[in-house]
Amino acid sequence: MKNQYDVVFIGSGPGGYTGAIRSAQLGYKVALVEKYSTLGGTCTNVGCIPAKALLDSTEHYHQAKEQFITHGINLNGELSLDFTQFIKRKSGVVSQNTAGLIYLMKKNKIDVYQGLGSFIDKTHLKVNSIDKETLLNAKYFVIATGSKPSSIPGVDIDKKRIITSTEGLSLPSQPKSMIIIGGGVIGVELASVYARIETEVTIIEYTDSLIPTMDRELGKALYKSLAKLNIKILLSSKVQSAVNTGEQVSVSYLDKDGNVLEITADYCLVAVGRRAYTDGLNLQAAGVETAKNGKVMVNKQLQTSIPNIYAIGDVIDGPMLAHKAEDEGTFVAEVINGQKPHINYNLIPGVVYTWPEVAAVGATEEQLKAQGIEYRTGKFPYSASARARASMDTDGFVKVMVSPKYGEVLGVHIIGPRAADIIAQSVVGMEYEVTAEDMFRISYAHPTYSEALKDAYLMASGQGAINI
Ligand code: FAD
Ligand code: NAD
């Protein structure tokens, strides 16, 4: 029957599109509903992908400016940035990815409906687009509507001078100065983008550390690396207000000594976290319950209070990460199919795409201490790595923590070159419960950045490292 489906995914971000593809592969008739004209959600359009494109471009610029001369490459003072092309290339990367998703939907025979999905009841969803209204009927619905930026009292986002990451990824011209509220993941990534091209950047962070949810040593080391980019970092500082004064923004904050101070910049970018997004979904009509913080409540099967309606990704509890949303998309497709899939929430890696990159999996040292778990640490600095010296990437370290009794790997924390890719090896190891000895006895190609792990595991096992 027309418009009748086995599974309808609402939202086409990494959670929705991955789940839709898996459901189609399992033989179901699937539809995907997306309110915007392009597929891919936050991650593809205004998140992971454009942020990484700008991070890559600016890192090239920064290296050309600061490091080429040491490599013997002389630009004879001829370096300049074409800001319009810089943003245009980023948009091109996004378009390639959104086009790829249209191809994947066709390949998997998934019907795509563009418009705002709104529940009529637990088996019917209305899709409102500009010119029509369509009614979909399904046995199962999956809410994958993601998240939106949040703000703080006294700071009203006007999208002109007081902006979020979305506007920050598509500015019309290069700003001379920018204040970033929040030294979390978005804050430090976008601070890197703009500081590398010589925008004066100030980060104002409420806690006493950058990236405060990660192991503290990572935040400290990142502070030093970002300070080298001339980023001004104000820790233990609480923003009170931001006012658009026309050409500039004036931000007032309470510093760590209790003084009220004021600074101005061309833009104020607000990066204080994101909130679950369910606006317009009309969850009450279906009977789906949400928590006080707006997140859709689910059980271990990711089933909402209504058994035929599931929810995944940023709209439910847990880290707001694209790979977590993807894993949950696959998970619900398989649960609906009667399988018994598994997600190990303790082993979802977290990555920050600064340079050096930051990547971690498992427990932080602070968590182990708080839980009274015994551990032994091995820490190897990249300054002692031959590979890192060759590429002039000697900032950072690998830190592993293992249980002294059995050698179980409890946490791996890396700040260094290509940490985002290197962390995968530790995720595999920890998932299969290898020991620190297993990790140092396997062969590591030389010279690689990953070798730093071997030395760190040797140290954590009570043996001396080879390279320091
Ligand atoms: P989303 O990607 O938010 O997608 C939800 C979709 O649902 C949206 O397209 C929305 O339009 C649609 N929608 C909402 N309501 C309705 C409705 N009623 N009807 C129809 N459609 C609807 N994560 C990483 O893992 N790595 C990174 O490097 C990374 N970088 C990031 C950089 C930035 C600047 C930002 C903002 C985020 C970043 N993230 C990153 C986080 C990542 O983008 C999210 O965790 C991820 O997109 C969540 O996926 P999702 O499928 O749950 O939701
Ligand atoms: P976040 O939670 O990472 O950081 C927010 C920061 O703002 C925190 O450090 C917090 O202490 C600070 N803060 C809160 N109130 C403040 C105030 N009044 N004054 C000053 N600082 C204040 O959130 P985010 O950086 O906005 O990112 C949102 C989500 O997007 C995160 O959950 C993250 O996982 C995801 N994301 C991931 C990546 C990645 O995986 N590389 C990149 C970007 C975003």
JSON list of N, CA and C and ligand atoms in Angstrom, two decimals, residues 10-16 33-36 38 40-49 51-52 115-118 144-148 165 169 186 189-190 274 277-281 312-315 319-325 351 353, ligand 1:
[
{"chain": "A", "resi": 10, "resn": "ILE", "atom": "N", "xyz": [12.94, 9.19, 11.42]},
{"chain": "A", "resi": 10, "resn": "ILE", "atom": "CA", "xyz": [12.67, 10.64, 11.39]},
{"chain": "A", "resi": 10, "resn": "ILE", "atom": "C", "xyz": [13.99, 11.35, 11.70]},
{"chain": "A", "resi": 11, "resn": "GLY", "atom": "N", "xyz": [14.55, 12.02, 10.69]},
{"chain": "A", "resi": 11, "resn": "GLY", "atom": "CA", "xyz": [15.86, 12.66, 10.83]},
{"chain": "A", "resi": 11, "resn": "GLY", "atom": "C", "xyz": [16.90, 11.89, 10.04]},
{"chain": "A", "resi": 12, "resn": "SER", "atom": "N", "xyz": [17.66, 12.65, 9.20]},
{"chain": "A", "resi": 12, "resn": "SER", "atom": "CA", "xyz": [18.59, 11.97, 8.29]},
{"chain": "A", "resi": 12, "resn": "SER", "atom": "C", "xyz": [20.05, 12.17, 8.67]},
{"chain": "A", "resi": 13, "resn": "GLY", "atom": "N", "xyz": [20.34, 12.40, 9.97]},
{"chain": "A", "resi": 13, "resn": "GLY", "atom": "CA", "xyz": [21.73, 12.50, 10.43]},
{"chain": "A", "resi": 13, "resn": "GLY", "atom": "C", "xyz": [22.38, 11.12, 10.42]},
{"chain": "A", "resi": 14, "resn": "PRO", "atom": "N", "xyz": [23.58, 11.02, 11.00]},
{"chain": "A", "resi": 14, "resn": "PRO", "atom": "CA", "xyz": [24.29, 9.74, 11.01]},
{"chain": "A", "resi": 14, "resn": "PRO", "atom": "C", "xyz": [23.47, 8.61, 11.63]},
{"chain": "A", "resi": 15, "resn": "GLY", "atom": "N", "xyz": [22.64, 8.93, 12.64]},
{"chain": "A", "resi": 15, "resn": "GLY", "atom": "CA", "xyz": [21.78, 7.92, 13.24]},
{"chain": "A", "resi": 15, "resn": "GLY", "atom": "C", "xyz": [20.72, 7.45, 12.27]},
{"chain": "A", "resi": 16, "resn": "GLY", "atom": "N", "xyz": [19.96, 8.42, 11.72]},
{"chain": "A", "resi": 16, "resn": "GLY", "atom": "CA", "xyz": [18.84, 8.10, 10.83]},
{"chain": "A", "resi": 16, "resn": "GLY", "atom": "C", "xyz": [19.27, 7.42, 9.54]},
{"chain": "A", "resi": 33, "resn": "VAL", "atom": "N", "xyz": [12.60, 10.55, 6.78]},
{"chain": "A", "resi": 33, "resn": "VAL", "atom": "CA", "xyz": [11.96, 11.88, 6.74]},
{"chain": "A", "resi": 33, "resn": "VAL", "atom": "C", "xyz": [12.99, 12.92, 7.20]},
{"chain": "A", "resi": 34, "resn": "GLU", "atom": "N", "xyz": [13.16, 13.97, 6.42]},
{"chain": "A", "resi": 34, "resn": "GLU", "atom": "CA", "xyz": [14.12, 15.02, 6.79]},
{"chain": "A", "resi": 34, "resn": "GLU", "atom": "C", "xyz": [13.52, 16.39, 6.50]},
{"chain": "A", "resi": 35, "resn": "LYS", "atom": "N", "xyz": [13.59, 17.27, 7.51]},
{"chain": "A", "resi": 35, "resn": "LYS", "atom": "CA", "xyz": [12.94, 18.58, 7.33]},
{"chain": "A", "resi": 35, "resn": "LYS", "atom": "C", "xyz": [13.74, 19.50, 6.41]},
{"chain": "A", "resi": 36, "resn": "TYR", "atom": "N", "xyz": [15.06, 19.34, 6.35]},
{"chain": "A", "resi": 36, "resn": "TYR", "atom": "CA", "xyz": [15.87, 20.20, 5.47]},
{"chain": "A", "resi": 36, "resn": "TYR", "atom": "C", "xyz": [15.97, 19.61, 4.07]},
{"chain": "A", "resi": 38, "resn": "THR", "atom": "N", "xyz": [18.68, 19.01, 2.36]},
{"chain": "A", "resi": 38, "resn": "THR", "atom": "CA", "xyz": [19.78, 18.07, 2.15]},
{"chain": "A", "resi": 38, "resn": "THR", "atom": "C", "xyz": [19.78, 17.02, 3.25]},
{"chain": "A", "resi": 40, "resn": "GLY", "atom": "N", "xyz": [21.78, 14.18, 5.80]},
{"chain": "A", "resi": 40, "resn": "GLY", "atom": "CA", "xyz": [23.06, 14.10, 6.52]},
{"chain": "A", "resi": 40, "resn": "GLY", "atom": "C", "xyz": [23.05, 14.74, 7.90]},
{"chain": "A", "resi": 41, "resn": "GLY", "atom": "N", "xyz": [22.02, 15.54, 8.20]},
{"chain": "A", "resi": 41, "resn": "GLY", "atom": "CA", "xyz": [21.88, 16.09, 9.55]},
{"chain": "A", "resi": 41, "resn": "GLY", "atom": "C", "xyz": [22.98, 17.06, 9.93]},
{"chain": "A", "resi": 42, "resn": "THR", "atom": "N", "xyz": [23.12, 17.24, 11.24]},
{"chain": "A", "resi": 42, "resn": "THR", "atom": "CA", "xyz": [24.12, 18.17, 11.78]},
{"chain": "A", "resi": 42, "resn": "THR", "atom": "C", "xyz": [25.51, 17.78, 11.31]},
{"chain": "A", "resi": 43, "resn": "CYS", "atom": "N", "xyz": [25.85, 16.51, 11.47]},
{"chain": "A", "resi": 43, "resn": "CYS", "atom": "CA", "xyz": [27.22, 16.04, 11.20]},
{"chain": "A", "resi": 43, "resn": "CYS", "atom": "C", "xyz": [27.67, 16.42, 9.79]},
{"chain": "A", "resi": 44, "resn": "THR", "atom": "N", "xyz": [26.87, 16.06, 8.79]},
{"chain": "A", "resi": 44, "resn": "THR", "atom": "CA", "xyz": [27.31, 16.26, 7.41]},
{"chain": "A", "resi": 44, "resn": "THR", "atom": "C", "xyz": [27.20, 17.72, 6.98]},
{"chain": "A", "resi": 45, "resn": "ASN", "atom": "N", "xyz": [26.17, 18.42, 7.42]},
{"chain": "A", "resi": 45, "resn": "ASN", "atom": "CA", "xyz": [25.91, 19.78, 6.92]},
{"chain": "A", "resi": 45, "resn": "ASN", "atom": "C", "xyz": [26.57, 20.89, 7.74]},
{"chain": "A", "resi": 46, "resn": "VAL", "atom": "N", "xyz": [26.48, 20.79, 9.06]},
{"chain": "A", "resi": 46, "resn": "VAL", "atom": "CA", "xyz": [26.97, 21.90, 9.90]},
{"chain": "A", "resi": 46, "resn": "VAL", "atom": "C", "xyz": [27.78, 21.40, 11.11]},
{"chain": "A", "resi": 47, "resn": "GLY", "atom": "N", "xyz": [28.37, 20.23, 10.99]},
{"chain": "A", "resi": 47, "resn": "GLY", "atom": "CA", "xyz": [29.09, 19.66, 12.14]},
{"chain": "A", "resi": 47, "resn": "GLY", "atom": "C", "xyz": [30.41, 19.05, 11.74]},
{"chain": "A", "resi": 48, "resn": "CYS", "atom": "N", "xyz": [30.52, 17.76, 11.98]},
{"chain": "A", "resi": 48, "resn": "CYS", "atom": "CA", "xyz": [31.79, 17.03, 11.79]},
{"chain": "A", "resi": 48, "resn": "CYS", "atom": "C", "xyz": [32.48, 17.36, 10.47]},
{"chain": "A", "resi": 49, "resn": "ILE", "atom": "N", "xyz": [31.76, 17.22, 9.37]},
{"chain": "A", "resi": 49, "resn": "ILE", "atom": "CA", "xyz": [32.41, 17.28, 8.05]},
{"chain": "A", "resi": 49, "resn": "ILE", "atom": "C", "xyz": [32.90, 18.70, 7.70]},
{"chain": "A", "resi": 51, "resn": "ALA", "atom": "N", "xyz": [33.48, 21.13, 9.73]},
{"chain": "A", "resi": 51, "resn": "ALA", "atom": "CA", "xyz": [34.49, 21.53, 10.72]},
{"chain": "A", "resi": 51, "resn": "ALA", "atom": "C", "xyz": [35.84, 20.92, 10.37]},
{"chain": "A", "resi": 52, "resn": "LYS", "atom": "N", "xyz": [35.83, 19.66, 9.96]},
{"chain": "A", "resi": 52, "resn": "LYS", "atom": "CA", "xyz": [37.11, 19.02, 9.61]},
{"chain": "A", "resi": 52, "resn": "LYS", "atom": "C", "xyz": [37.68, 19.61, 8.34]},
{"chain": "A", "resi": 115, "resn": "GLY", "atom": "N", "xyz": [10.40, 17.25, 4.67]},
{"chain": "A", "resi": 115, "resn": "GLY", "atom": "CA", "xyz": [9.38, 17.99, 5.40]},
{"chain": "A", "resi": 115, "resn": "GLY", "atom": "C", "xyz": [9.50, 17.69, 6.88]},
{"chain": "A", "resi": 116, "resn": "LEU", "atom": "N", "xyz": [8.77, 18.45, 7.67]},
{"chain": "A", "resi": 116, "resn": "LEU", "atom": "CA", "xyz": [8.81, 18.27, 9.13]},
{"chain": "A", "resi": 116, "resn": "LEU", "atom": "C", "xyz": [7.90, 17.12, 9.52]},
{"chain": "A", "resi": 117, "resn": "GLY", "atom": "N", "xyz": [8.46, 16.12, 10.17]},
{"chain": "A", "resi": 117, "resn": "GLY", "atom": "CA", "xyz": [7.67, 14.98, 10.64]},
{"chain": "A", "resi": 117, "resn": "GLY", "atom": "C", "xyz": [6.96, 15.32, 11.94]},
{"chain": "A", "resi": 118, "resn": "SER", "atom": "N", "xyz": [5.69, 14.96, 12.01]},
{"chain": "A", "resi": 118, "resn": "SER", "atom": "CA", "xyz": [4.91, 15.30, 13.20]},
{"chain": "A", "resi": 118, "resn": "SER", "atom": "C", "xyz": [3.95, 14.13, 13.47]},
{"chain": "A", "resi": 144, "resn": "ALA", "atom": "N", "xyz": [15.17, 10.15, 15.26]},
{"chain": "A", "resi": 144, "resn": "ALA", "atom": "CA", "xyz": [16.61, 10.43, 15.12]},
{"chain": "A", "resi": 144, "resn": "ALA", "atom": "C", "xyz": [16.77, 11.91, 14.79]},
{"chain": "A", "resi": 145, "resn": "THR", "atom": "N", "xyz": [16.11, 12.74, 15.61]},
{"chain": "A", "resi": 145, "resn": "THR", "atom": "CA", "xyz": [15.99, 14.17, 15.28]},
{"chain": "A", "resi": 145, "resn": "THR", "atom": "C", "xyz": [17.13, 15.03, 15.84]},
{"chain": "A", "resi": 146, "resn": "GLY", "atom": "N", "xyz": [18.09, 14.40, 16.51]},
{"chain": "A", "resi": 146, "resn": "GLY", "atom": "CA", "xyz": [19.34, 15.07, 16.84]},
{"chain": "A", "resi": 146, "resn": "GLY", "atom": "C", "xyz": [19.26, 16.17, 17.87]},
{"chain": "A", "resi": 147, "resn": "SER", "atom": "N", "xyz": [20.09, 17.20, 17.69]},
{"chain": "A", "resi": 147, "resn": "SER", "atom": "CA", "xyz": [20.23, 18.26, 18.70]},
{"chain": "A", "resi": 147, "resn": "SER", "atom": "C", "xyz": [20.44, 19.62, 18.03]},
{"chain": "A", "resi": 148, "resn": "LYS", "atom": "N", "xyz": [20.30, 20.66, 18.83]},
{"chain": "A", "resi": 148, "resn": "LYS", "atom": "CA", "xyz": [20.54, 22.05, 18.39]},
{"chain": "A", "resi": 148, "resn": "LYS", "atom": "C", "xyz": [21.42, 22.72, 19.45]},
{"chain": "A", "resi": 165, "resn": "SER", "atom": "N", "xyz": [28.11, 27.44, 16.22]},
{"chain": "A", "resi": 165, "resn": "SER", "atom": "CA", "xyz": [29.06, 26.80, 15.30]},
{"chain": "A", "resi": 165, "resn": "SER", "atom": "C", "xyz": [28.52, 26.83, 13.87]},
{"chain": "A", "resi": 169, "resn": "LEU", "atom": "N", "xyz": [30.85, 28.30, 10.81]},
{"chain": "A", "resi": 169, "resn": "LEU", "atom": "CA", "xyz": [31.43, 27.49, 9.73]},
{"chain": "A", "resi": 169, "resn": "LEU", "atom": "C", "xyz": [31.19, 28.12, 8.37]},
{"chain": "A", "resi": 186, "resn": "ILE", "atom": "N", "xyz": [33.63, 21.90, 20.62]},
{"chain": "A", "resi": 186, "resn": "ILE", "atom": "CA", "xyz": [33.41, 22.87, 19.55]},
{"chain": "A", "resi": 186, "resn": "ILE", "atom": "C", "xyz": [34.29, 24.10, 19.78]},
{"chain": "A", "resi": 189, "resn": "GLU", "atom": "N", "xyz": [37.95, 23.39, 18.77]},
{"chain": "A", "resi": 189, "resn": "GLU", "atom": "CA", "xyz": [38.12, 23.13, 17.33]},
{"chain": "A", "resi": 189, "resn": "GLU", "atom": "C", "xyz": [37.98, 24.44, 16.54]},
{"chain": "A", "resi": 190, "resn": "LEU", "atom": "N", "xyz": [36.93, 25.20, 16.82]},
{"chain": "A", "resi": 190, "resn": "LEU", "atom": "CA", "xyz": [36.73, 26.44, 16.05]},
{"chain": "A", "resi": 190, "resn": "LEU", "atom": "C", "xyz": [37.73, 27.53, 16.44]},
{"chain": "A", "resi": 274, "resn": "ARG", "atom": "N", "xyz": [24.83, 21.31, 23.59]},
{"chain": "A", "resi": 274, "resn": "ARG", "atom": "CA", "xyz": [23.68, 21.20, 22.68]},
{"chain": "A", "resi": 274, "resn": "ARG", "atom": "C", "xyz": [22.52, 20.54, 23.41]},
{"chain": "A", "resi": 277, "resn": "TYR", "atom": "N", "xyz": [16.67, 17.78, 20.31]},
{"chain": "A", "resi": 277, "resn": "TYR", "atom": "CA", "xyz": [15.73, 18.55, 19.48]},
{"chain": "A", "resi": 277, "resn": "TYR", "atom": "C", "xyz": [14.51, 17.70, 19.13]},
{"chain": "A", "resi": 278, "resn": "THR", "atom": "N", "xyz": [13.36, 18.11, 19.65]},
{"chain": "A", "resi": 278, "resn": "THR", "atom": "CA", "xyz": [12.11, 17.39, 19.32]},
{"chain": "A", "resi": 278, "resn": "THR", "atom": "C", "xyz": [11.00, 18.38, 18.94]},
{"chain": "A", "resi": 279, "resn": "ASP", "atom": "N", "xyz": [11.37, 19.63, 18.67]},
{"chain": "A", "resi": 279, "resn": "ASP", "atom": "CA", "xyz": [10.37, 20.66, 18.35]},
{"chain": "A", "resi": 279, "resn": "ASP", "atom": "C", "xyz": [9.54, 20.22, 17.13]},
{"chain": "A", "resi": 280, "resn": "GLY", "atom": "N", "xyz": [8.26, 20.37, 17.21]},
{"chain": "A", "resi": 280, "resn": "GLY", "atom": "CA", "xyz": [7.38, 20.10, 16.07]},
{"chain": "A", "resi": 280, "resn": "GLY", "atom": "C", "xyz": [7.06, 18.62, 15.88]},
{"chain": "A", "resi": 281, "resn": "LEU", "atom": "N", "xyz": [7.71, 17.74, 16.63]},
{"chain": "A", "resi": 281, "resn": "LEU", "atom": "CA", "xyz": [7.48, 16.28, 16.44]},
{"chain": "A", "resi": 281, "resn": "LEU", "atom": "C", "xyz": [6.13, 15.83, 16.98]},
{"chain": "A", "resi": 312, "resn": "ILE", "atom": "N", "xyz": [17.24, 7.28, 18.86]},
{"chain": "A", "resi": 312, "resn": "ILE", "atom": "CA", "xyz": [18.69, 7.09, 18.77]},
{"chain": "A", "resi": 312, "resn": "ILE", "atom": "C", "xyz": [19.43, 8.43, 18.64]},
{"chain": "A", "resi": 313, "resn": "GLY", "atom": "N", "xyz": [20.73, 8.39, 18.90]},
{"chain": "A", "resi": 313, "resn": "GLY", "atom": "CA", "xyz": [21.60, 9.55, 18.61]},
{"chain": "A", "resi": 313, "resn": "GLY", "atom": "C", "xyz": [21.53, 10.66, 19.65]},
{"chain": "A", "resi": 314, "resn": "ASP", "atom": "N", "xyz": [21.72, 11.89, 19.20]},
{"chain": "A", "resi": 314, "resn": "ASP", "atom": "CA", "xyz": [21.81, 13.04, 20.11]},
{"chain": "A", "resi": 314, "resn": "ASP", "atom": "C", "xyz": [20.52, 13.28, 20.89]},
{"chain": "A", "resi": 315, "resn": "VAL", "atom": "N", "xyz": [19.40, 12.80, 20.36]},
{"chain": "A", "resi": 315, "resn": "VAL", "atom": "CA", "xyz": [18.11, 13.09, 21.01]},
{"chain": "A", "resi": 315, "resn": "VAL", "atom": "C", "xyz": [17.91, 12.25, 22.27]},
{"chain": "A", "resi": 319, "resn": "PRO", "atom": "N", "xyz": [26.87, 10.28, 24.97]},
{"chain": "A", "resi": 319, "resn": "PRO", "atom": "CA", "xyz": [27.68, 11.28, 24.28]},
{"chain": "A", "resi": 319, "resn": "PRO", "atom": "C", "xyz": [27.08, 11.70, 22.94]},
{"chain": "A", "resi": 320, "resn": "MET", "atom": "N", "xyz": [27.16, 13.01, 22.65]},
{"chain": "A", "resi": 320, "resn": "MET", "atom": "CA", "xyz": [26.59, 13.51, 21.38]},
{"chain": "A", "resi": 320, "resn": "MET", "atom": "C", "xyz": [27.66, 13.37, 20.31]},
{"chain": "A", "resi": 321, "resn": "LEU", "atom": "N", "xyz": [27.78, 12.16, 19.78]},
{"chain": "A", "resi": 321, "resn": "LEU", "atom": "CA", "xyz": [28.81, 11.87, 18.79]},
{"chain": "A", "resi": 321, "resn": "LEU", "atom": "C", "xyz": [28.20, 11.15, 17.60]},
{"chain": "A", "resi": 322, "resn": "ALA", "atom": "N", "xyz": [28.75, 11.44, 16.42]},
{"chain": "A", "resi": 322, "resn": "ALA", "atom": "CA", "xyz": [28.20, 10.87, 15.20]},
{"chain": "A", "resi": 322, "resn": "ALA", "atom": "C", "xyz": [28.32, 9.34, 15.20]},
{"chain": "A", "resi": 323, "resn": "HIS", "atom": "N", "xyz": [29.47, 8.82, 15.66]},
{"chain": "A", "resi": 323, "resn": "HIS", "atom": "CA", "xyz": [29.64, 7.36, 15.60]},
{"chain": "A", "resi": 323, "resn": "HIS", "atom": "C", "xyz": [28.74, 6.65, 16.62]},
{"chain": "A", "resi": 324, "resn": "LYS", "atom": "N", "xyz": [28.41, 7.34, 17.72]},
{"chain": "A", "resi": 324, "resn": "LYS", "atom": "CA", "xyz": [27.47, 6.75, 18.69]},
{"chain": "A", "resi": 324, "resn": "LYS", "atom": "C", "xyz": [26.08, 6.68, 18.04]},
{"chain": "A", "resi": 325, "resn": "ALA", "atom": "N", "xyz": [25.70, 7.75, 17.33]},
{"chain": "A", "resi": 325, "resn": "ALA", "atom": "CA", "xyz": [24.40, 7.76, 16.64]},
{"chain": "A", "resi": 325, "resn": "ALA", "atom": "C", "xyz": [24.36, 6.67, 15.57]},
{"chain": "A", "resi": 351, "resn": "VAL", "atom": "N", "xyz": [37.07, 12.09, 20.33]},
{"chain": "A", "resi": 351, "resn": "VAL", "atom": "CA", "xyz": [38.18, 12.69, 19.58]},
{"chain": "A", "resi": 351, "resn": "VAL", "atom": "C", "xyz": [37.97, 14.20, 19.46]},
{"chain": "A", "resi": 353, "resn": "TYR", "atom": "N", "xyz": [39.55, 17.35, 17.16]},
{"chain": "A", "resi": 353, "resn": "TYR", "atom": "CA", "xyz": [40.38, 17.48, 15.95]},
{"chain": "A", "resi": 353, "resn": "TYR", "atom": "C", "xyz": [41.20, 18.76, 15.93]},
{"chain": "B", "resi": 1, "resn": "FAD", "atom": "P1", "xyz": [21.60, 14.99, 13.66]},
{"chain": "B", "resi": 1, "resn": "FAD", "atom": "O1", "xyz": [22.84, 14.81, 12.89]},
{"chain": "B", "resi": 1, "resn": "FAD", "atom": "O2", "xyz": [21.42, 16.23, 14.44]},
{"chain": "B", "resi": 1, "resn": "FAD", "atom": "O3", "xyz": [20.40, 14.84, 12.61]},
{"chain": "B", "resi": 1, "resn": "FAD", "atom": "C1", "xyz": [19.08, 15.03, 12.97]},
{"chain": "B", "resi": 1, "resn": "FAD", "atom": "C2", "xyz": [18.30, 15.40, 11.73]},
{"chain": "B", "resi": 1, "resn": "FAD", "atom": "O4", "xyz": [16.91, 15.33, 12.04]},
{"chain": "B", "resi": 1, "resn": "FAD", "atom": "C3", "xyz": [18.55, 16.82, 11.23]},
{"chain": "B", "resi": 1, "resn": "FAD", "atom": "O5", "xyz": [18.90, 16.80, 9.86]},
{"chain": "B", "resi": 1, "resn": "FAD", "atom": "C4", "xyz": [17.22, 17.53, 11.44]},
{"chain": "B", "resi": 1, "resn": "FAD", "atom": "O6", "xyz": [16.94, 18.50, 10.44]},
{"chain": "B", "resi": 1, "resn": "FAD", "atom": "C5", "xyz": [16.25, 16.38, 11.36]},
{"chain": "B", "resi": 1, "resn": "FAD", "atom": "N1", "xyz": [14.98, 16.63, 12.04]},
{"chain": "B", "resi": 1, "resn": "FAD", "atom": "C6", "xyz": [14.79, 17.11, 13.28]},
{"chain": "B", "resi": 1, "resn": "FAD", "atom": "N2", "xyz": [13.47, 17.13, 13.60]},
{"chain": "B", "resi": 1, "resn": "FAD", "atom": "C7", "xyz": [12.82, 16.67, 12.50]},
{"chain": "B", "resi": 1, "resn": "FAD", "atom": "C8", "xyz": [11.45, 16.45, 12.20]},
{"chain": "B", "resi": 1, "resn": "FAD", "atom": "N3", "xyz": [10.48, 16.69, 13.09]},
{"chain": "B", "resi": 1, "resn": "FAD", "atom": "N4", "xyz": [11.14, 15.97, 10.97]},
{"chain": "B", "resi": 1, "resn": "FAD", "atom": "C9", "xyz": [12.11, 15.73, 10.05]},
{"chain": "B", "resi": 1, "resn": "FAD", "atom": "N5", "xyz": [13.41, 15.89, 10.30]},
{"chain": "B", "resi": 1, "resn": "FAD", "atom": "C10", "xyz": [13.76, 16.35, 11.50]},
{"chain": "B", "resi": 1, "resn": "FAD", "atom": "N6", "xyz": [30.56, 14.22, 16.26]},
{"chain": "B", "resi": 1, "resn": "FAD", "atom": "C11", "xyz": [31.57, 13.36, 16.02]},
{"chain": "B", "resi": 1, "resn": "FAD", "atom": "O7", "xyz": [31.45, 12.17, 16.32]},
{"chain": "B", "resi": 1, "resn": "FAD", "atom": "N7", "xyz": [32.73, 13.78, 15.42]},
{"chain": "B", "resi": 1, "resn": "FAD", "atom": "C12", "xyz": [32.93, 15.06, 15.08]},
{"chain": "B", "resi": 1, "resn": "FAD", "atom": "O8", "xyz": [33.99, 15.41, 14.54]},
{"chain": "B", "resi": 1, "resn": "FAD", "atom": "C13", "xyz": [31.90, 16.00, 15.34]},
{"chain": "B", "resi": 1, "resn": "FAD", "atom": "N8", "xyz": [32.05, 17.30, 15.02]},
{"chain": "B", "resi": 1, "resn": "FAD", "atom": "C14", "xyz": [31.02, 18.17, 15.25]},
{"chain": "B", "resi": 1, "resn": "FAD", "atom": "C15", "xyz": [31.22, 19.51, 14.94]},
{"chain": "B", "resi": 1, "resn": "FAD", "atom": "C16", "xyz": [30.21, 20.43, 15.17]},
{"chain": "B", "resi": 1, "resn": "FAD", "atom": "C17", "xyz": [30.43, 21.88, 14.82]},
{"chain": "B", "resi": 1, "resn": "FAD", "atom": "C18", "xyz": [28.98, 19.99, 15.71]},
{"chain": "B", "resi": 1, "resn": "FAD", "atom": "C19", "xyz": [27.86, 20.95, 15.94]},
{"chain": "B", "resi": 1, "resn": "FAD", "atom": "C20", "xyz": [28.77, 18.66, 16.03]},
{"chain": "B", "resi": 1, "resn": "FAD", "atom": "C21", "xyz": [29.80, 17.74, 15.82]},
{"chain": "B", "resi": 1, "resn": "FAD", "atom": "N9", "xyz": [29.68, 16.39, 16.16]},
{"chain": "B", "resi": 1, "resn": "FAD", "atom": "C22", "xyz": [30.70, 15.52, 15.94]},
{"chain": "B", "resi": 1, "resn": "FAD", "atom": "C23", "xyz": [28.42, 15.87, 16.74]},
{"chain": "B", "resi": 1, "resn": "FAD", "atom": "C24", "xyz": [27.58, 15.20, 15.66]},
{"chain": "B", "resi": 1, "resn": "FAD", "atom": "O9", "xyz": [27.30, 16.13, 14.64]},
{"chain": "B", "resi": 1, "resn": "FAD", "atom": "C25", "xyz": [26.28, 14.67, 16.25]},
{"chain": "B", "resi": 1, "resn": "FAD", "atom": "O10", "xyz": [26.56, 13.86, 17.36]},
{"chain": "B", "resi": 1, "resn": "FAD", "atom": "C26", "xyz": [25.50, 13.87, 15.22]},
{"chain": "B", "resi": 1, "resn": "FAD", "atom": "O11", "xyz": [25.20, 14.63, 14.09]},
{"chain": "B", "resi": 1, "resn": "FAD", "atom": "C27", "xyz": [24.20, 13.32, 15.83]},
{"chain": "B", "resi": 1, "resn": "FAD", "atom": "O12", "xyz": [23.54, 12.57, 14.87]},
{"chain": "B", "resi": 1, "resn": "FAD", "atom": "P2", "xyz": [21.97, 12.36, 14.92]},
{"chain": "B", "resi": 1, "resn": "FAD", "atom": "O13", "xyz": [21.66, 11.47, 13.77]},
{"chain": "B", "resi": 1, "resn": "FAD", "atom": "O14", "xyz": [21.54, 11.95, 16.26]},
{"chain": "B", "resi": 1, "resn": "FAD", "atom": "O15", "xyz": [21.32, 13.80, 14.69]}
]
